[in-house]
PDB file of C-alpha atoms in Angstrom:
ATOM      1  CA  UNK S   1    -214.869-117.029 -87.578  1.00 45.00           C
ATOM      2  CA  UNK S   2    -211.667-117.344 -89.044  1.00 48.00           C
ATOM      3  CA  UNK S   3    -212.178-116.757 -92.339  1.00 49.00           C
ATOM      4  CA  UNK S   4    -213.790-113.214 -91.705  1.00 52.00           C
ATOM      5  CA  UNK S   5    -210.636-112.186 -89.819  1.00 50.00           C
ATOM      6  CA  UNK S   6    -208.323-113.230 -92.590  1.00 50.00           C
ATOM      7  CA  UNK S   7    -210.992-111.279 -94.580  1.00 51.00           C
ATOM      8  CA  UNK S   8    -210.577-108.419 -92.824  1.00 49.00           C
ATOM      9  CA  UNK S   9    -206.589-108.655 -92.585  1.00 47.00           C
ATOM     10  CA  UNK S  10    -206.444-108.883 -96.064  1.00 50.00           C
ATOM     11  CA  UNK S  11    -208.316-105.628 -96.901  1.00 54.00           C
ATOM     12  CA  UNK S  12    -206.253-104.021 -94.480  1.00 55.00           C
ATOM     13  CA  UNK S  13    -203.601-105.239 -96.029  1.00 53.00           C
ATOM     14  CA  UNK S  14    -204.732-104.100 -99.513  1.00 58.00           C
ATOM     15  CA  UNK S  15    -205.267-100.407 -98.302  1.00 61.00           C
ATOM     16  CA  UNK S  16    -202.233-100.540 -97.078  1.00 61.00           C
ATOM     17  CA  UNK S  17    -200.688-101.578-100.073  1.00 75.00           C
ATOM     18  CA  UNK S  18    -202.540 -98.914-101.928  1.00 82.00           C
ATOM     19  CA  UNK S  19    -201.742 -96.662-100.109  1.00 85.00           C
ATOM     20  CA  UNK S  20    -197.979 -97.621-100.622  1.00 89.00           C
ATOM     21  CA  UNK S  21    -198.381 -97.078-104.106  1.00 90.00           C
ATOM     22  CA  UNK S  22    -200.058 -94.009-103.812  1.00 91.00           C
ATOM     23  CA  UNK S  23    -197.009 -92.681-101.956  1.00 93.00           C
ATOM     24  CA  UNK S  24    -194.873 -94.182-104.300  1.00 93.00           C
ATOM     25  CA  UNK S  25    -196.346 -92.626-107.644  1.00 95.00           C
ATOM     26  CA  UNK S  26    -196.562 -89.240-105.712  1.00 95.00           C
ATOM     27  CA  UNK S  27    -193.264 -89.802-104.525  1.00 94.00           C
ATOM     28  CA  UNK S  28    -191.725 -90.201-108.045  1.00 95.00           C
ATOM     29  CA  UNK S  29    -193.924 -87.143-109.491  1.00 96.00           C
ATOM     30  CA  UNK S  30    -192.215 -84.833-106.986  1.00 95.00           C
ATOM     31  CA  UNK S  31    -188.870 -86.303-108.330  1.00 96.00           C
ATOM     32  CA  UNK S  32    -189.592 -85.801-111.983  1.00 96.00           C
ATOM     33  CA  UNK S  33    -191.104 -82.224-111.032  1.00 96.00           C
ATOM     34  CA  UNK S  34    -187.786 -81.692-109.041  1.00 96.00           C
ATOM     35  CA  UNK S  35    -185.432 -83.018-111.247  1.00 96.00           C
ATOM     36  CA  UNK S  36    -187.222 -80.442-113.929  1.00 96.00           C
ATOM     37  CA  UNK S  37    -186.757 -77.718-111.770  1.00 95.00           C
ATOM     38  CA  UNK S  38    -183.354 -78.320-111.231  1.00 96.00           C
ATOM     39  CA  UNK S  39    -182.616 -78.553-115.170  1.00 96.00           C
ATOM     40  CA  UNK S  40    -184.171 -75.572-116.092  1.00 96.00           C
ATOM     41  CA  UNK S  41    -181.978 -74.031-113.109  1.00 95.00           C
ATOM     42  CA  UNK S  42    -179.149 -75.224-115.160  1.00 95.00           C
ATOM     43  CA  UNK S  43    -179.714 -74.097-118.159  1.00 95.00           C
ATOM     44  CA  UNK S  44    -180.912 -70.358-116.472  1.00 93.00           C
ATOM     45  CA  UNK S  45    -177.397 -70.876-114.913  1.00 94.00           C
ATOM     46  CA  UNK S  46    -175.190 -71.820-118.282  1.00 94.00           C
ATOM     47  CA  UNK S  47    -177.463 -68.998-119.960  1.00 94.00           C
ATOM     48  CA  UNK S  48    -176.928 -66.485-117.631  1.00 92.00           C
ATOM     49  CA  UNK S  49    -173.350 -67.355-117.411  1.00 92.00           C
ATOM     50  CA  UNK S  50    -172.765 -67.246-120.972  1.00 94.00           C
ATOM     51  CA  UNK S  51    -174.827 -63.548-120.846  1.00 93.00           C
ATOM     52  CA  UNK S  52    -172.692 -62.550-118.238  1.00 93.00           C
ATOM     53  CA  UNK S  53    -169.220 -63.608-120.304  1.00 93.00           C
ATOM     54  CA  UNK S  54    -170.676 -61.660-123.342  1.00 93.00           C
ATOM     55  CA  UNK S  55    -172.040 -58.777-120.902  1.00 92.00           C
ATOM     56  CA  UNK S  56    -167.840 -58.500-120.210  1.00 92.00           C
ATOM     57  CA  UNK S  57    -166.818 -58.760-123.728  1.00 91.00           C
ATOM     58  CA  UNK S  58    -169.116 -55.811-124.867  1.00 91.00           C
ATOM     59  CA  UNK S  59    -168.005 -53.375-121.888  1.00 91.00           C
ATOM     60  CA  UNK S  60    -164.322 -54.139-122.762  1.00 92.00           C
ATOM     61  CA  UNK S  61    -165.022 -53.716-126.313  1.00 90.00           C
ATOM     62  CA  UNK S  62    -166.939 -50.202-125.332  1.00 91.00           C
ATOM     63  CA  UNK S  63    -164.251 -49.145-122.706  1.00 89.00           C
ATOM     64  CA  UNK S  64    -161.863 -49.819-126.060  1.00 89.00           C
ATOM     65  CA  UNK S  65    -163.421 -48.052-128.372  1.00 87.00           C
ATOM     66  CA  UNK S  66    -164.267 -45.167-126.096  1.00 87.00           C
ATOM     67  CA  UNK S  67    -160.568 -44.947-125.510  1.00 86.00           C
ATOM     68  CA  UNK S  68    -159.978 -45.209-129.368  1.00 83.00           C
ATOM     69  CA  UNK S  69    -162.455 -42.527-130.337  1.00 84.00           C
ATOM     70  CA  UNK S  70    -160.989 -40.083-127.154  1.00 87.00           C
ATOM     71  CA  UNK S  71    -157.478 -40.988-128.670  1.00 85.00           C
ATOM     72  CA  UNK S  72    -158.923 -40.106-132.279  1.00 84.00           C
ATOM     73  CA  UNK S  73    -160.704 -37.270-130.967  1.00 86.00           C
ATOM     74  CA  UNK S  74    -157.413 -35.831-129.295  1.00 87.00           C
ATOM     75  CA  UNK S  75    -155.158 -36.214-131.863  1.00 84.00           C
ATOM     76  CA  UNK S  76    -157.694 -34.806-134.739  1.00 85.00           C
ATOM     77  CA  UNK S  77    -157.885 -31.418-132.826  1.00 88.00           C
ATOM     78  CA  UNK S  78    -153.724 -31.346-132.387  1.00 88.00           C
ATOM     79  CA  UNK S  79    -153.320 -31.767-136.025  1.00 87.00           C
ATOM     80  CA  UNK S  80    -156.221 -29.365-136.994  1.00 88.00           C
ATOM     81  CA  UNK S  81    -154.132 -27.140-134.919  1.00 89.00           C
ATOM     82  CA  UNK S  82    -151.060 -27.576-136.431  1.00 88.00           C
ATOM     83  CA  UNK S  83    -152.532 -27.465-139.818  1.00 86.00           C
ATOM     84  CA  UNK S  84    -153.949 -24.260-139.468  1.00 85.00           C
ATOM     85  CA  UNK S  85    -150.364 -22.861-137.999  1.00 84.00           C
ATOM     86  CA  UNK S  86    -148.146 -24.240-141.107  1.00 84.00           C
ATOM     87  CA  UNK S  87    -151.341 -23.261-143.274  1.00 82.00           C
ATOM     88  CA  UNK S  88    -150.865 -19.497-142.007  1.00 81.00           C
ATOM     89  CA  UNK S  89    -146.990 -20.177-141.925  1.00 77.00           C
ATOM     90  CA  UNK S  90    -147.182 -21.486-145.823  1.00 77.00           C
ATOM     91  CA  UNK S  91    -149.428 -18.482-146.787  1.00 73.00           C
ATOM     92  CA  UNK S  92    -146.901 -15.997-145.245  1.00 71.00           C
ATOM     93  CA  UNK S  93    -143.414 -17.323-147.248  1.00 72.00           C
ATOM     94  CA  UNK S  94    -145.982 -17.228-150.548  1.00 72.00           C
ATOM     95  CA  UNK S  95    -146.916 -13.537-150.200  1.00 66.00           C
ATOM     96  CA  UNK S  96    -143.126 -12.674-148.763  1.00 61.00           C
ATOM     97  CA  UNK S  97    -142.065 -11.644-152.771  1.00 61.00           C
ATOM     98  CA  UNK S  98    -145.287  -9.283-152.240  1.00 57.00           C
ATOM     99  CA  UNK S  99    -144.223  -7.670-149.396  1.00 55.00           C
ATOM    100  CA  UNK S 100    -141.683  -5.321-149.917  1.00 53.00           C
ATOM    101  CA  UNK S 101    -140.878  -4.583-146.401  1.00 54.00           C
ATOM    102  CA  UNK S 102    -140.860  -7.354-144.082  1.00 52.00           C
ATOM    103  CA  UNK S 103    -139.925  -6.988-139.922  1.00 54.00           C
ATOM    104  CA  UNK S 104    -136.380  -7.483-139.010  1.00 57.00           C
ATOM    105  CA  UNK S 105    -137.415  -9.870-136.783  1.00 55.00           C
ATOM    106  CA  UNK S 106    -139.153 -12.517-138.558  1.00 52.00           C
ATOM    107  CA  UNK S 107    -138.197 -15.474-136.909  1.00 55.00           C
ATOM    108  CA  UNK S 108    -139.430 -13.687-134.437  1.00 54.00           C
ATOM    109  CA  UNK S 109    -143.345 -13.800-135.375  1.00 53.00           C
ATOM    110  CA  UNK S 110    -145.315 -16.577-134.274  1.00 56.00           C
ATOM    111  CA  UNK S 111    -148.934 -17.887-135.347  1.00 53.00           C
ATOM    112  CA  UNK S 112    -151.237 -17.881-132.830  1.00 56.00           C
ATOM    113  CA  UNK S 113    -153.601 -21.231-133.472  1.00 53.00           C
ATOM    114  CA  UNK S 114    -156.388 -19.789-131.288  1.00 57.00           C
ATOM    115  CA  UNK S 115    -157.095 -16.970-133.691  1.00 55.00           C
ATOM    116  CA  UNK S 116    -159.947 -19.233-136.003  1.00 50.00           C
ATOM    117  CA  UNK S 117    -161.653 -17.852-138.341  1.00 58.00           C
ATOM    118  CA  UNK S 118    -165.337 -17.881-137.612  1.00 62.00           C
ATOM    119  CA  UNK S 119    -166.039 -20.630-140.148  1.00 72.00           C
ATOM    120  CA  UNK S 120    -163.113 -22.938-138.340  1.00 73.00           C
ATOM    121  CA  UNK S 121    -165.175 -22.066-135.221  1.00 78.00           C
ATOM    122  CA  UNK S 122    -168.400 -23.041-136.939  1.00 81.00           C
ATOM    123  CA  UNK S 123    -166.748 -26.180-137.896  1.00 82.00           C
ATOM    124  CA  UNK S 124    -165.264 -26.948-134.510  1.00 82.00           C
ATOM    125  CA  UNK S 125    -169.203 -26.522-133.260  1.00 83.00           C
ATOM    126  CA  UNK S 126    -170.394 -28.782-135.331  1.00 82.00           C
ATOM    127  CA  UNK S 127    -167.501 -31.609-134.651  1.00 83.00           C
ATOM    128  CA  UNK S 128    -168.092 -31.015-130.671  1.00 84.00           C
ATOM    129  CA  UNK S 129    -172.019 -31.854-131.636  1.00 85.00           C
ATOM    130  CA  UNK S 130    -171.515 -34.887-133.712  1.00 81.00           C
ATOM    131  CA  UNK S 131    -168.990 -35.896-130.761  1.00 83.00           C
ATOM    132  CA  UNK S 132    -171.650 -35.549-127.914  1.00 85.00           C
ATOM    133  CA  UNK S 133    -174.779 -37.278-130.026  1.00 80.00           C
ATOM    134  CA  UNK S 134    -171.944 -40.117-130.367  1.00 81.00           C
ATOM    135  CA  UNK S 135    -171.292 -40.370-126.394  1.00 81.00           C
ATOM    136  CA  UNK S 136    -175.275 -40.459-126.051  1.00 83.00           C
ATOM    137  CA  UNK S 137    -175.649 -43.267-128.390  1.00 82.00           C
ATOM    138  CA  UNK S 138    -172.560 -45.020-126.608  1.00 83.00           C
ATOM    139  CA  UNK S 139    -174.288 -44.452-123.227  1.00 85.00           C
ATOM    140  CA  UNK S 140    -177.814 -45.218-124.217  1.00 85.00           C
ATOM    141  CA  UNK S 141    -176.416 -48.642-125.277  1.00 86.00           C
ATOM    142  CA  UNK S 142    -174.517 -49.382-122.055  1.00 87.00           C
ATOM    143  CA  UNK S 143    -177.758 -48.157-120.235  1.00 87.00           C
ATOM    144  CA  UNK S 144    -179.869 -50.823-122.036  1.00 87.00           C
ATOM    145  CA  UNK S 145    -176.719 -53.592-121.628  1.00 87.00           C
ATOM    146  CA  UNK S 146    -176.729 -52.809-117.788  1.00 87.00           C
ATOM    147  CA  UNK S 147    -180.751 -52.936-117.682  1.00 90.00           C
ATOM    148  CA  UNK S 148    -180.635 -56.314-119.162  1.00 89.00           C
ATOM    149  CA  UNK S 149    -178.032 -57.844-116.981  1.00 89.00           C
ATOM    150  CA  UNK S 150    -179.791 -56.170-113.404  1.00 90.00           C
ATOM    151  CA  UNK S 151    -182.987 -57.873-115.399  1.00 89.00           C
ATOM    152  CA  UNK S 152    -180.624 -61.759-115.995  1.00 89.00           C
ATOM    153  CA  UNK S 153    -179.415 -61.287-112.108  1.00 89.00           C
ATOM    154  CA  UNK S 154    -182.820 -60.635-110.864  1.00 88.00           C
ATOM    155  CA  UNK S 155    -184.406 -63.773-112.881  1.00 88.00           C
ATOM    156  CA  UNK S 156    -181.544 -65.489-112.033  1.00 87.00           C
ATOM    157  CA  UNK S 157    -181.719 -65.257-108.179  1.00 88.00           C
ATOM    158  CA  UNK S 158    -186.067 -65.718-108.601  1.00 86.00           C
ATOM    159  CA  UNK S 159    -184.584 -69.285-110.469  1.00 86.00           C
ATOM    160  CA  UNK S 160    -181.935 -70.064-107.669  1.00 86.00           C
ATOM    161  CA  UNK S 161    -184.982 -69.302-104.977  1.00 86.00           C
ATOM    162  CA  UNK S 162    -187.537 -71.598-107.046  1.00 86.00           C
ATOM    163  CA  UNK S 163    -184.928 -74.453-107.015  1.00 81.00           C
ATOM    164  CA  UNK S 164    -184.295 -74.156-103.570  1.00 83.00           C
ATOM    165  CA  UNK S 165    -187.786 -74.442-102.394  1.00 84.00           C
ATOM    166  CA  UNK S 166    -188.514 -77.282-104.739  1.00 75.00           C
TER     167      UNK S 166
END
């Protein structure tokens, strides 16, 4: 009678024991899974970081050269300007021996830079074009760079959501 209660204890026992394990191995399979988890939230995080840092980098470097072409663009049409005035100014003193009767008031006479010739207008047209396809390109680009960090936020926070349930 004894024996088939120690029997019986010891089976228990066994199960129980089993079932120990069981836990166990499960246990340290939802470790490994969550210690995964939480290094591939890592590396999302150092990547996205590092895409962020470069994300900065490239709108400083646009804001920059925005401001450098604007500068550029600025100063090109002031000295077109004043080309064109000592250009008319230069043509003048070079047909004075041809004019035999000049106005008393010379210094008097000024150049007027905003009568172009239609060909300096043409010209100014076509600068003005080049200038806008140039801002489109510029904006296309920091339309894509802004898509892609929205797109590096929004995996990012799906990552940080994952990791927090696991």
């Amino acid at each position: 009678m004894w024996a088939q209660g120690e029997d019986g204890a010891e089976s228990e026992g066994e199960r129980g024991s089993s079932s120990e394990d069981e836990r166990d191995i499960q246990c340290e399979i939802l470790e490994s899974q969550r210690d995964d988890a939480h290094q591939q939230l890592c590396d999302l995080e150092a990547v996205s970081s590092q895409l962020l840092k470069e994300m900065n980098v490239l709108e400083i470097q646009f804001h920059i050269e925005r401001s450098c072409r604007e500068s550029a663009e600025a100063l090109a049409v002031k000295v077109t300007k004043e080309n064109k005035v000592l250009k008319r100014a230069s043509q003048m003193t070079t047909m004075m021996p041809l004019i035999p009767e000049l106005p008393e008031n010379w210094s008097a006479v000024t150049f007027d830079p905003q009568a172009d010739p239609p060909e300096a207008e043409e010209t100014l047209l076509l600068e003005n074009q080049a200038k806008i396809a140039v801002s489109q390109l510029v904006t296309e680009e920091f339309t894509d760079m802004s898509q892609k960090l929205e797109l590096e936020q929004g995996l990012r926070q799906h990552a940080e959501v994952f990791a927090h349930q696991v």
